[in-house]
Amino acid sequence: MWGGRFDGGPAAVMRDINASISFDKRLWRQDLAGSRAHARMLAAQGIVDAADIDAILGGLDVIAGEYEAGGLVEDAALEDIHMHVETRLAALIGPAAGRLHTARSRNDQVATDFRLWVRDAIDALDAQLDALSQALLVRADEHAASVMPGFTHLQIAQPVTLGHHLMAYVEMVRRDRGRFADCRRRLNECPLGSAALAGTGFPVDRFAVAAELGFDRPTANSLDSVSDRDFALEFLSAATLAGLHLSRLAEEMVIWASQPFGFIALPDAWSTGSSIMPQKRNPDAAELVRGHSGRLLGCLVALAGTMKGLPLAYSKDMQDDKPPVFEAYDLLALGIAAMTGMVASVEFRTDRMRAVAGLGFSTATDLADWLVRVVGVPFREAHHITGRAVAAAEAAGVGLADLSLETLQAVDARIDAGVFDVLSVDASVASRTSHGGTAPVRVREAIAAAREAS
Ligand code: ARG
C-alpha cells in the first residue's frame, strides 16, 4: 500500500509487531459502513465518478456477505482491517478500488470505525443493564416487605427490607446507564474527512458523511479527530464502574450463599461442584464476576497508560487502543448476563434473613429514638440509656425485645410498656419512612418510580 518508496519488504518481526488484524477484525462492520458513507459522499461531491463508486459499493456488499458467512482470512502482511477490506475490494473490482481512499487516511478511518464500534457496544450494554435492572425490580417487588439485617462494617446494624437492599443496586445500574449515555453523547461526532491529520483539499462533505453514519456532527479539529481516544477511555471508565458495582453484588451473593449466612441458595444452573468434595456447591460465576472487575480496571489503566504523553497527532501506539476496549466489553457483557441470571433465579431464604435481622440488638436505635420521642430526652442521653439496656440484654443472653419491663425500668424508670411496640424488626423497618428509607411503603414507591423511568 505504501510500497512506492521502499525497495525491500518488512522483516518478519516488523510485520508481526505492526499487524493488528488479529483483533481489529472485530471492526469489519463499522469499517464497511464508514467506507460506504465515504464512497457515496465522493460520488455526490463529484470527487470520484459515479460508475466507480457503484463498483466500489457493489464490492463492499460482496465483502460484507463473505465476512458474514465465513469471517475473514487473516493475513499479517495486510496489517489491519482497513487493508484487508481494500485488498479484497481490489481483487473483486480491480483498480477502481484504489479510488475509495481518496480524501481519506486510515487515521480518520480507524477513529471513525472505533467510535461506531464503541457506540454499538454502549447500546448493547445499555439493553443488558436494563434487563438487569428489570430483574432486580421483579425481585425487589417480591420482597418489598421481607426483613433482613442491614449491615455496616459487615456487623448487623439495623433491620432493612430485602427489596430496599436490591433497589440500591437499581440505583447503581441507573447511574451506570447514565454514564454510558453521557459517553455516547460526547463520542457521537464523526472524524471522517480529517484525513491523516490536516484535513483534505478535496471538496468533501463531512456533514453528509456524519449524518449518514448517525453522528450528530463532524468533529471540529482534524488534529484532535485522529488523536482523540477520550471516548474509549470514558467507555472504559464507565465499564470499570459498572463492573465494580457487579462485583459488589457478586460479593454479596458469595457471602449470602455461605453456610454461616445461609441467606440465599443459588440454583443448580448457577452453581458448580468440587472435584473432591462431593457436598460442595460453589458460587463460581459470582466469584468470577467479582474477579473480572479487577481486569476491567486493568483495561482502563492500560489505555490511559498508552495515551499518556502521546504527541499530536496519530502515533502507532494508538493501535493498542482496541484490545482493552474489546476485552472490557466482553467481560462486562458476560458479567451483566451472569448477574442478571443469578438475580432472576436466586432463592432468598427470607426466614433465615428475618431470624438474623433481630440479632445483634439491631433495634437498639429504635429504642433510643423512642426515648427521644416519648420520654423527651436528648438523643445523646437516649444513646447512653440504650447502651445500658443492650448491656443488660447481653448479660442475660437475650434480645432487646425479650427483656422484661422490670429490667428495662431498672435501666431507666421512665421506660414504659409502649417501648415494646418499636423493638420488633417489622416495627423498625415500617418506621423508616423518610424519603429513600427502607419502609415497605417507600420501597414500593421507589420500585414504581424506577419502572416509570425505564
Ligand atoms: N491499524 C491502525 C490503528 O488501529 C490504523 C491506523 C494506521 N495509521 C497509520 N498511519 N499507520 O491505529
mmCIF file of N, CA, C and O in Angstrom, residues 7-95:
data_model
loop_
_atom_site.group_PDB
_atom_site.id
_atom_site.type_symbol
_atom_site.label_atom_id
_atom_site.label_comp_id
_atom_site.label_asym_id
_atom_site.label_seq_id
_atom_site.Cartn_x
_atom_site.Cartn_y
_atom_site.Cartn_z
ATOM 1 N N ASP A 7 12.331 -0.311 -1.197
ATOM 2 C CA ASP A 7 12.903 -1.336 -2.063
ATOM 3 C C ASP A 7 12.674 -2.726 -1.484
ATOM 4 O O ASP A 7 12.357 -3.665 -2.198
ATOM 5 N N GLY A 8 12.837 -2.832 -0.172
ATOM 6 C CA GLY A 8 12.705 -4.143 0.448
ATOM 7 C C GLY A 8 11.414 -4.249 1.244
ATOM 8 O O GLY A 8 10.787 -3.241 1.566
ATOM 9 N N GLY A 9 11.018 -5.485 1.573
ATOM 10 C CA GLY A 9 9.832 -5.709 2.390
ATOM 11 C C GLY A 9 10.201 -5.642 3.861
ATOM 12 O O GLY A 9 11.384 -5.531 4.209
ATOM 13 N N PRO A 10 9.204 -5.705 4.722
ATOM 14 C CA PRO A 10 9.459 -5.632 6.154
ATOM 15 C C PRO A 10 10.062 -6.925 6.698
ATOM 16 O O PRO A 10 9.837 -7.999 6.134
ATOM 17 N N ALA A 11 10.814 -6.815 7.774
ATOM 18 C CA ALA A 11 11.275 -8.007 8.494
ATOM 19 C C ALA A 11 10.052 -8.746 9.018
ATOM 20 O O ALA A 11 9.001 -8.145 9.242
ATOM 21 N N ALA A 12 10.211 -10.032 9.214
ATOM 22 C CA ALA A 12 9.065 -10.824 9.678
ATOM 23 C C ALA A 12 8.541 -10.288 11.014
ATOM 24 O O ALA A 12 7.339 -10.176 11.229
ATOM 25 N N VAL A 13 9.483 -9.937 11.895
ATOM 26 C CA VAL A 13 9.038 -9.432 13.200
ATOM 27 C C VAL A 13 8.403 -8.047 13.055
ATOM 28 O O VAL A 13 7.438 -7.712 13.743
ATOM 29 N N MET A 14 8.938 -7.251 12.124
ATOM 30 C CA MET A 14 8.319 -5.942 11.837
ATOM 31 C C MET A 14 6.854 -6.131 11.432
ATOM 32 O O MET A 14 5.958 -5.439 11.922
ATOM 33 N N ARG A 15 6.646 -7.105 10.570
ATOM 34 C CA ARG A 15 5.289 -7.377 10.101
ATOM 35 C C ARG A 15 4.404 -7.811 11.282
ATOM 36 O O ARG A 15 3.276 -7.359 11.441
ATOM 37 N N ASP A 16 4.958 -8.662 12.132
ATOM 38 C CA ASP A 16 4.159 -9.184 13.247
ATOM 39 C C ASP A 16 3.813 -8.102 14.271
ATOM 40 O O ASP A 16 2.700 -8.050 14.780
ATOM 41 N N ILE A 17 4.801 -7.257 14.574
ATOM 42 C CA ILE A 17 4.507 -6.241 15.600
ATOM 43 C C ILE A 17 3.549 -5.188 15.058
ATOM 44 O O ILE A 17 2.768 -4.595 15.799
ATOM 45 N N ASN A 18 3.566 -5.018 13.751
ATOM 46 C CA ASN A 18 2.754 -3.981 13.121
ATOM 47 C C ASN A 18 1.304 -4.404 12.932
ATOM 48 O O ASN A 18 0.408 -3.570 12.872
ATOM 49 N N ALA A 19 1.093 -5.714 12.838
ATOM 50 C CA ALA A 19 -0.228 -6.211 12.457
ATOM 51 C C ALA A 19 -1.235 -6.117 13.603
ATOM 52 O O ALA A 19 -0.919 -6.435 14.753
ATOM 53 N N SER A 20 -2.426 -5.666 13.270
ATOM 54 C CA SER A 20 -3.494 -5.591 14.270
ATOM 55 C C SER A 20 -4.718 -6.396 13.846
ATOM 56 O O SER A 20 -5.723 -6.413 14.548
ATOM 57 N N ILE A 21 -4.597 -7.080 12.700
ATOM 58 C CA ILE A 21 -5.787 -7.758 12.165
ATOM 59 C C ILE A 21 -6.355 -8.790 13.124
ATOM 60 O O ILE A 21 -7.565 -9.011 13.166
ATOM 61 N N SER A 22 -5.467 -9.402 13.961
ATOM 62 C CA SER A 22 -5.968 -10.457 14.859
ATOM 63 C C SER A 22 -7.046 -9.926 15.798
ATOM 64 O O SER A 22 -7.919 -10.655 16.222
ATOM 65 N N PHE A 23 -6.983 -8.632 16.099
ATOM 66 C CA PHE A 23 -8.056 -8.096 16.957
ATOM 67 C C PHE A 23 -8.952 -7.076 16.248
ATOM 68 O O PHE A 23 -10.144 -7.030 16.483
ATOM 69 N N ASP A 24 -8.378 -6.276 15.318
ATOM 70 C CA ASP A 24 -9.249 -5.226 14.771
ATOM 71 C C ASP A 24 -10.198 -5.742 13.689
ATOM 72 O O ASP A 24 -11.032 -5.003 13.185
ATOM 73 N N LYS A 25 -10.116 -7.064 13.416
ATOM 74 C CA LYS A 25 -11.136 -7.628 12.516
ATOM 75 C C LYS A 25 -12.540 -7.460 13.109
ATOM 76 O O LYS A 25 -13.533 -7.491 12.387
ATOM 77 N N ARG A 26 -12.602 -7.268 14.417
ATOM 78 C CA ARG A 26 -13.918 -7.043 15.032
ATOM 79 C C ARG A 26 -14.578 -5.756 14.536
ATOM 80 O O ARG A 26 -15.756 -5.532 14.787
ATOM 81 N N LEU A 27 -13.798 -4.887 13.864
ATOM 82 C CA LEU A 27 -14.352 -3.620 13.370
ATOM 83 C C LEU A 27 -14.924 -3.737 11.959
ATOM 84 O O LEU A 27 -15.273 -2.719 11.367
ATOM 85 N N TRP A 28 -15.042 -4.954 11.419
ATOM 86 C CA TRP A 28 -15.320 -5.016 9.984
ATOM 87 C C TRP A 28 -16.658 -4.393 9.603
ATOM 88 O O TRP A 28 -16.758 -3.706 8.585
ATOM 89 N N ARG A 29 -17.660 -4.589 10.413
ATOM 90 C CA ARG A 29 -18.966 -3.991 10.057
ATOM 91 C C ARG A 29 -18.876 -2.472 10.030
ATOM 92 O O ARG A 29 -19.396 -1.808 9.135
ATOM 93 N N GLN A 30 -18.207 -1.931 11.040
ATOM 94 C CA GLN A 30 -18.075 -0.474 11.126
ATOM 95 C C GLN A 30 -17.187 0.044 9.998
ATOM 96 O O GLN A 30 -17.444 1.128 9.445
ATOM 97 N N ASP A 31 -16.170 -0.723 9.642
ATOM 98 C CA ASP A 31 -15.285 -0.291 8.565
ATOM 99 C C ASP A 31 -16.048 -0.224 7.242
ATOM 100 O O ASP A 31 -15.896 0.725 6.469
ATOM 101 N N LEU A 32 -16.879 -1.232 7.006
ATOM 102 C CA LEU A 32 -17.658 -1.227 5.762
ATOM 103 C C LEU A 32 -18.676 -0.085 5.774
ATOM 104 O O LEU A 32 -18.881 0.591 4.755
ATOM 105 N N ALA A 33 -19.298 0.155 6.910
ATOM 106 C CA ALA A 33 -20.272 1.260 6.998
ATOM 107 C C ALA A 33 -19.593 2.595 6.717
ATOM 108 O O ALA A 33 -20.117 3.428 5.953
ATOM 109 N N GLY A 34 -18.420 2.785 7.295
ATOM 110 C CA GLY A 34 -17.686 4.034 7.077
ATOM 111 C C GLY A 34 -17.290 4.185 5.610
ATOM 112 O O GLY A 34 -17.400 5.274 5.027
ATOM 113 N N SER A 35 -16.853 3.083 5.006
ATOM 114 C CA SER A 35 -16.446 3.135 3.593
ATOM 115 C C SER A 35 -17.630 3.435 2.681
ATOM 116 O O SER A 35 -17.515 4.192 1.717
ATOM 117 N N ARG A 36 -18.776 2.839 2.982
ATOM 118 C CA ARG A 36 -19.970 3.108 2.154
ATOM 119 C C ARG A 36 -20.322 4.593 2.213
ATOM 120 O O ARG A 36 -20.588 5.227 1.186
ATOM 121 N N ALA A 37 -20.348 5.130 3.416
ATOM 122 C CA ALA A 37 -20.732 6.536 3.575
ATOM 123 C C ALA A 37 -19.723 7.437 2.866
ATOM 124 O O ALA A 37 -20.101 8.403 2.176
ATOM 125 N N HIS A 38 -18.447 7.112 3.028
ATOM 126 C CA HIS A 38 -17.406 7.917 2.387
ATOM 127 C C HIS A 38 -17.537 7.826 0.861
ATOM 128 O O HIS A 38 -17.469 8.850 0.152
ATOM 129 N N ALA A 39 -17.782 6.622 0.342
ATOM 130 C CA ALA A 39 -17.886 6.424 -1.107
ATOM 131 C C ALA A 39 -19.069 7.214 -1.684
ATOM 132 O O ALA A 39 -18.939 7.896 -2.708
ATOM 133 N N ARG A 40 -20.197 7.126 -1.004
ATOM 134 C CA ARG A 40 -21.377 7.850 -1.513
ATOM 135 C C ARG A 40 -21.114 9.348 -1.551
ATOM 136 O O ARG A 40 -21.521 10.046 -2.483
ATOM 137 N N MET A 41 -20.431 9.835 -0.528
ATOM 138 C CA MET A 41 -20.110 11.265 -0.492
ATOM 139 C C MET A 41 -19.161 11.632 -1.640
ATOM 140 O O MET A 41 -19.332 12.677 -2.300
ATOM 141 N N LEU A 42 -18.182 10.746 -1.918
ATOM 142 C CA LEU A 42 -17.230 11.032 -3.008
ATOM 143 C C LEU A 42 -17.977 11.178 -4.333
ATOM 144 O O LEU A 42 -17.650 12.050 -5.150
ATOM 145 N N ALA A 43 -18.998 10.333 -4.545
ATOM 146 C CA ALA A 43 -19.779 10.420 -5.783
ATOM 147 C C ALA A 43 -20.630 11.689 -5.775
ATOM 148 O O ALA A 43 -20.653 12.448 -6.748
ATOM 149 N N ALA A 44 -21.319 11.921 -4.668
ATOM 150 C CA ALA A 44 -22.219 13.083 -4.585
ATOM 151 C C ALA A 44 -21.463 14.390 -4.787
ATOM 152 O O ALA A 44 -21.994 15.345 -5.371
ATOM 153 N N GLN A 45 -20.233 14.435 -4.354
ATOM 154 C CA GLN A 45 -19.438 15.663 -4.471
ATOM 155 C C GLN A 45 -18.684 15.720 -5.804
ATOM 156 O O GLN A 45 -17.923 16.662 -6.044
ATOM 157 N N GLY A 46 -18.869 14.690 -6.623
ATOM 158 C CA GLY A 46 -18.188 14.664 -7.913
ATOM 159 C C GLY A 46 -16.682 14.456 -7.798
ATOM 160 O O GLY A 46 -15.929 14.781 -8.711
ATOM 161 N N ILE A 47 -16.242 13.898 -6.676
ATOM 162 C CA ILE A 47 -14.799 13.682 -6.476
ATOM 163 C C ILE A 47 -14.360 12.401 -7.192
ATOM 164 O O ILE A 47 -13.263 12.313 -7.718
ATOM 165 N N VAL A 48 -15.249 11.407 -7.195
ATOM 166 C CA VAL A 48 -14.992 10.149 -7.916
ATOM 167 C C VAL A 48 -16.215 9.862 -8.791
ATOM 168 O O VAL A 48 -17.358 10.128 -8.379
ATOM 169 N N ASP A 49 -15.969 9.326 -10.007
ATOM 170 C CA ASP A 49 -17.059 9.002 -10.936
ATOM 171 C C ASP A 49 -18.099 8.081 -10.307
ATOM 172 O O ASP A 49 -17.742 7.121 -9.617
ATOM 173 N N ALA A 50 -19.350 8.333 -10.632
ATOM 174 C CA ALA A 50 -20.435 7.519 -10.095
ATOM 175 C C ALA A 50 -20.269 6.043 -10.467
ATOM 176 O O ALA A 50 -20.574 5.154 -9.674
ATOM 177 N N ALA A 51 -19.760 5.779 -11.640
ATOM 178 C CA ALA A 51 -19.616 4.377 -12.071
ATOM 179 C C ALA A 51 -18.609 3.641 -11.186
ATOM 180 O O ALA A 51 -18.828 2.489 -10.790
ATOM 181 N N ASP A 52 -17.516 4.315 -10.881
ATOM 182 C CA ASP A 52 -16.527 3.688 -9.992
ATOM 183 C C ASP A 52 -17.116 3.465 -8.593
ATOM 184 O O ASP A 52 -16.879 2.431 -7.963
ATOM 185 N N ILE A 53 -17.868 4.445 -8.142
ATOM 186 C CA ILE A 53 -18.465 4.312 -6.802
ATOM 187 C C ILE A 53 -19.477 3.165 -6.786
ATOM 188 O O ILE A 53 -19.555 2.406 -5.814
ATOM 189 N N ASP A 54 -20.239 3.009 -7.875
ATOM 190 C CA ASP A 54 -21.167 1.877 -7.947
ATOM 191 C C ASP A 54 -20.417 0.559 -7.828
ATOM 192 O O ASP A 54 -20.852 -0.356 -7.120
ATOM 193 N N ALA A 55 -19.296 0.477 -8.540
ATOM 194 C CA ALA A 55 -18.484 -0.750 -8.462
ATOM 195 C C ALA A 55 -17.966 -0.953 -7.042
ATOM 196 O O ALA A 55 -17.976 -2.067 -6.501
ATOM 197 N N ILE A 56 -17.519 0.144 -6.421
ATOM 198 C CA ILE A 56 -16.994 0.059 -5.044
ATOM 199 C C ILE A 56 -18.091 -0.396 -4.082
ATOM 200 O O ILE A 56 -17.885 -1.318 -3.270
ATOM 201 N N LEU A 57 -19.276 0.206 -4.192
ATOM 202 C CA LEU A 57 -20.370 -0.158 -3.275
ATOM 203 C C LEU A 57 -20.784 -1.622 -3.479
ATOM 204 O O LEU A 57 -21.047 -2.349 -2.509
ATOM 205 N N GLY A 58 -20.803 -2.041 -4.751
ATOM 206 C CA GLY A 58 -21.134 -3.441 -5.042
ATOM 207 C C GLY A 58 -20.103 -4.377 -4.414
ATOM 208 O O GLY A 58 -20.451 -5.389 -3.802
ATOM 209 N N GLY A 59 -18.829 -3.998 -4.563
ATOM 210 C CA GLY A 59 -17.755 -4.823 -3.995
ATOM 211 C C GLY A 59 -17.843 -4.881 -2.479
ATOM 212 O O GLY A 59 -17.647 -5.947 -1.873
ATOM 213 N N LEU A 60 -18.165 -3.751 -1.857
ATOM 214 C CA LEU A 60 -18.277 -3.736 -0.388
ATOM 215 C C LEU A 60 -19.413 -4.655 0.073
ATOM 216 O O LEU A 60 -19.297 -5.325 1.115
ATOM 217 N N ASP A 61 -20.494 -4.696 -0.722
ATOM 218 C CA ASP A 61 -21.599 -5.607 -0.380
ATOM 219 C C ASP A 61 -21.146 -7.059 -0.453
ATOM 220 O O ASP A 61 -21.506 -7.876 0.397
ATOM 221 N N VAL A 62 -20.362 -7.363 -1.485
ATOM 222 C CA VAL A 62 -19.861 -8.737 -1.616
ATOM 223 C C VAL A 62 -18.998 -9.090 -0.400
ATOM 224 O O VAL A 62 -19.134 -10.164 0.197
ATOM 225 N N ILE A 63 -18.129 -8.150 -0.028
ATOM 226 C CA ILE A 63 -17.243 -8.395 1.116
ATOM 227 C C ILE A 63 -18.062 -8.598 2.397
ATOM 228 O O ILE A 63 -17.781 -9.504 3.199
ATOM 229 N N ALA A 64 -19.096 -7.782 2.560
ATOM 230 C CA ALA A 64 -19.953 -7.935 3.753
ATOM 231 C C ALA A 64 -20.532 -9.342 3.794
ATOM 232 O O ALA A 64 -20.546 -9.993 4.854
ATOM 233 N N GLY A 65 -20.994 -9.816 2.641
ATOM 234 C CA GLY A 65 -21.564 -11.171 2.568
ATOM 235 C C GLY A 65 -20.522 -12.224 2.923
ATOM 236 O O GLY A 65 -20.804 -13.169 3.674
ATOM 237 N N GLU A 66 -19.314 -12.025 2.402
ATOM 238 C CA GLU A 66 -18.245 -13.005 2.679
ATOM 239 C C GLU A 66 -17.897 -13.037 4.160
ATOM 240 O O GLU A 66 -17.784 -14.104 4.765
ATOM 241 N N TYR A 67 -17.716 -11.871 4.749
ATOM 242 C CA TYR A 67 -17.333 -11.817 6.170
ATOM 243 C C TYR A 67 -18.452 -12.378 7.047
ATOM 244 O O TYR A 67 -18.199 -13.057 8.037
ATOM 245 N N GLU A 68 -19.670 -12.033 6.665
ATOM 246 C CA GLU A 68 -20.823 -12.522 7.433
ATOM 247 C C GLU A 68 -20.846 -14.049 7.412
ATOM 248 O O GLU A 68 -21.061 -14.697 8.443
ATOM 249 N N ALA A 69 -20.624 -14.597 6.248
ATOM 250 C CA ALA A 69 -20.749 -16.057 6.084
ATOM 251 C C ALA A 69 -19.560 -16.812 6.682
ATOM 252 O O ALA A 69 -19.737 -17.802 7.378
ATOM 253 N N GLY A 70 -18.351 -16.324 6.399
ATOM 254 C CA GLY A 70 -17.219 -17.161 6.790
ATOM 255 C C GLY A 70 -16.122 -16.445 7.544
ATOM 256 O O GLY A 70 -15.029 -16.976 7.713
ATOM 257 N N GLY A 71 -16.371 -15.227 7.986
ATOM 258 C CA GLY A 71 -15.318 -14.463 8.643
ATOM 259 C C GLY A 71 -14.279 -14.057 7.614
ATOM 260 O O GLY A 71 -14.495 -14.221 6.408
ATOM 261 N N LEU A 72 -13.168 -13.534 8.052
ATOM 262 C CA LEU A 72 -12.156 -13.129 7.076
ATOM 263 C C LEU A 72 -10.894 -13.932 7.292
ATOM 264 O O LEU A 72 -10.623 -14.432 8.390
ATOM 265 N N VAL A 73 -10.159 -14.067 6.231
ATOM 266 C CA VAL A 73 -8.885 -14.787 6.309
ATOM 267 C C VAL A 73 -7.812 -13.768 6.694
ATOM 268 O O VAL A 73 -7.583 -12.799 5.975
ATOM 269 N N GLU A 74 -7.218 -13.998 7.845
ATOM 270 C CA GLU A 74 -6.210 -13.039 8.332
ATOM 271 C C GLU A 74 -4.903 -13.185 7.580
ATOM 272 O O GLU A 74 -4.451 -14.294 7.335
ATOM 273 N N ASP A 75 -4.322 -12.041 7.258
ATOM 274 C CA ASP A 75 -3.013 -12.030 6.616
ATOM 275 C C ASP A 75 -2.208 -10.899 7.260
ATOM 276 O O ASP A 75 -2.492 -9.721 7.030
ATOM 277 N N ALA A 76 -1.230 -11.276 8.080
ATOM 278 C CA ALA A 76 -0.470 -10.270 8.828
ATOM 279 C C ALA A 76 0.196 -9.260 7.891
ATOM 280 O O ALA A 76 0.404 -8.105 8.260
ATOM 281 N N ALA A 77 0.488 -9.693 6.675
ATOM 282 C CA ALA A 77 1.131 -8.773 5.728
ATOM 283 C C ALA A 77 0.190 -7.620 5.375
ATOM 284 O O ALA A 77 0.633 -6.552 4.952
ATOM 285 N N LEU A 78 -1.114 -7.840 5.549
ATOM 286 C CA LEU A 78 -2.085 -6.776 5.239
ATOM 287 C C LEU A 78 -2.427 -5.936 6.469
ATOM 288 O O LEU A 78 -3.410 -5.178 6.448
ATOM 289 N N GLU A 79 -1.647 -6.091 7.502
ATOM 290 C CA GLU A 79 -1.743 -5.266 8.709
ATOM 291 C C GLU A 79 -3.085 -5.291 9.427
ATOM 292 O O GLU A 79 -3.229 -5.899 10.474
ATOM 293 N N ASP A 80 -4.043 -4.564 8.862
ATOM 294 C CA ASP A 80 -5.251 -4.299 9.659
ATOM 295 C C ASP A 80 -6.530 -4.506 8.853
ATOM 296 O O ASP A 80 -6.488 -4.864 7.669
ATOM 297 N N ILE A 81 -7.643 -4.277 9.482
ATOM 298 C CA ILE A 81 -8.934 -4.496 8.835
ATOM 299 C C ILE A 81 -9.102 -3.601 7.605
ATOM 300 O O ILE A 81 -9.668 -4.014 6.594
ATOM 301 N N HIS A 82 -8.563 -2.393 7.684
ATOM 302 C CA HIS A 82 -8.736 -1.449 6.572
ATOM 303 C C HIS A 82 -8.057 -1.976 5.307
ATOM 304 O O HIS A 82 -8.616 -1.916 4.214
ATOM 305 N N MET A 83 -6.830 -2.509 5.473
ATOM 306 C CA MET A 83 -6.104 -3.016 4.314
ATOM 307 C C MET A 83 -6.672 -4.345 3.830
ATOM 308 O O MET A 83 -6.625 -4.650 2.641
ATOM 309 N N HIS A 84 -7.237 -5.132 4.740
ATOM 310 C CA HIS A 84 -7.890 -6.373 4.302
ATOM 311 C C HIS A 84 -9.072 -6.055 3.394
ATOM 312 O O HIS A 84 -9.260 -6.675 2.354
ATOM 313 N N VAL A 85 -9.869 -5.081 3.811
ATOM 314 C CA VAL A 85 -11.049 -4.734 3.008
ATOM 315 C C VAL A 85 -10.603 -4.149 1.658
ATOM 316 O O VAL A 85 -11.103 -4.541 0.594
ATOM 317 N N GLU A 86 -9.637 -3.242 1.712
ATOM 318 C CA GLU A 86 -9.216 -2.583 0.467
ATOM 319 C C GLU A 86 -8.598 -3.590 -0.508
ATOM 320 O O GLU A 86 -8.848 -3.525 -1.724
ATOM 321 N N THR A 87 -7.812 -4.504 0.028
ATOM 322 C CA THR A 87 -7.163 -5.502 -0.837
ATOM 323 C C THR A 87 -8.197 -6.447 -1.452
ATOM 324 O O THR A 87 -8.134 -6.778 -2.634
ATOM 325 N N ARG A 88 -9.157 -6.842 -0.632
ATOM 326 C CA ARG A 88 -10.215 -7.721 -1.151
ATOM 327 C C ARG A 88 -11.042 -6.985 -2.205
ATOM 328 O O ARG A 88 -11.431 -7.564 -3.227
ATOM 329 N N LEU A 89 -11.285 -5.713 -1.952
ATOM 330 C CA LEU A 89 -12.062 -4.910 -2.902
ATOM 331 C C LEU A 89 -11.329 -4.840 -4.249
ATOM 332 O O LEU A 89 -11.949 -4.969 -5.312
ATOM 333 N N ALA A 90 -10.030 -4.652 -4.190
ATOM 334 C CA ALA A 90 -9.242 -4.581 -5.428
ATOM 335 C C ALA A 90 -9.310 -5.917 -6.171
ATOM 336 O O ALA A 90 -9.409 -5.948 -7.407
ATOM 337 N N ALA A 91 -9.291 -7.021 -5.415
ATOM 338 C CA ALA A 91 -9.374 -8.332 -6.058
ATOM 339 C C ALA A 91 -10.733 -8.506 -6.733
ATOM 340 O O ALA A 91 -10.851 -9.135 -7.780
ATOM 341 N N LEU A 92 -11.755 -7.917 -6.141
ATOM 342 C CA LEU A 92 -13.113 -8.084 -6.673
ATOM 343 C C LEU A 92 -13.405 -7.160 -7.848
ATOM 344 O O LEU A 92 -14.030 -7.566 -8.820
ATOM 345 N N ILE A 93 -12.987 -5.885 -7.754
ATOM 346 C CA ILE A 93 -13.430 -4.930 -8.779
ATOM 347 C C ILE A 93 -12.281 -4.276 -9.550
ATOM 348 O O ILE A 93 -12.517 -3.443 -10.421
ATOM 349 N N GLY A 94 -11.053 -4.617 -9.186
ATOM 350 C CA GLY A 94 -9.934 -4.062 -9.956
ATOM 351 C C GLY A 94 -9.516 -2.675 -9.492
ATOM 352 O O GLY A 94 -9.837 -2.257 -8.377
ATOM 353 N N PRO A 95 -8.834 -1.930 -10.359
ATOM 354 C CA PRO A 95 -8.182 -0.678 -9.972
ATOM 355 C C PRO A 95 -9.133 0.401 -9.431
ATOM 356 O O PRO A 95 -8.701 1.266 -8.665
#
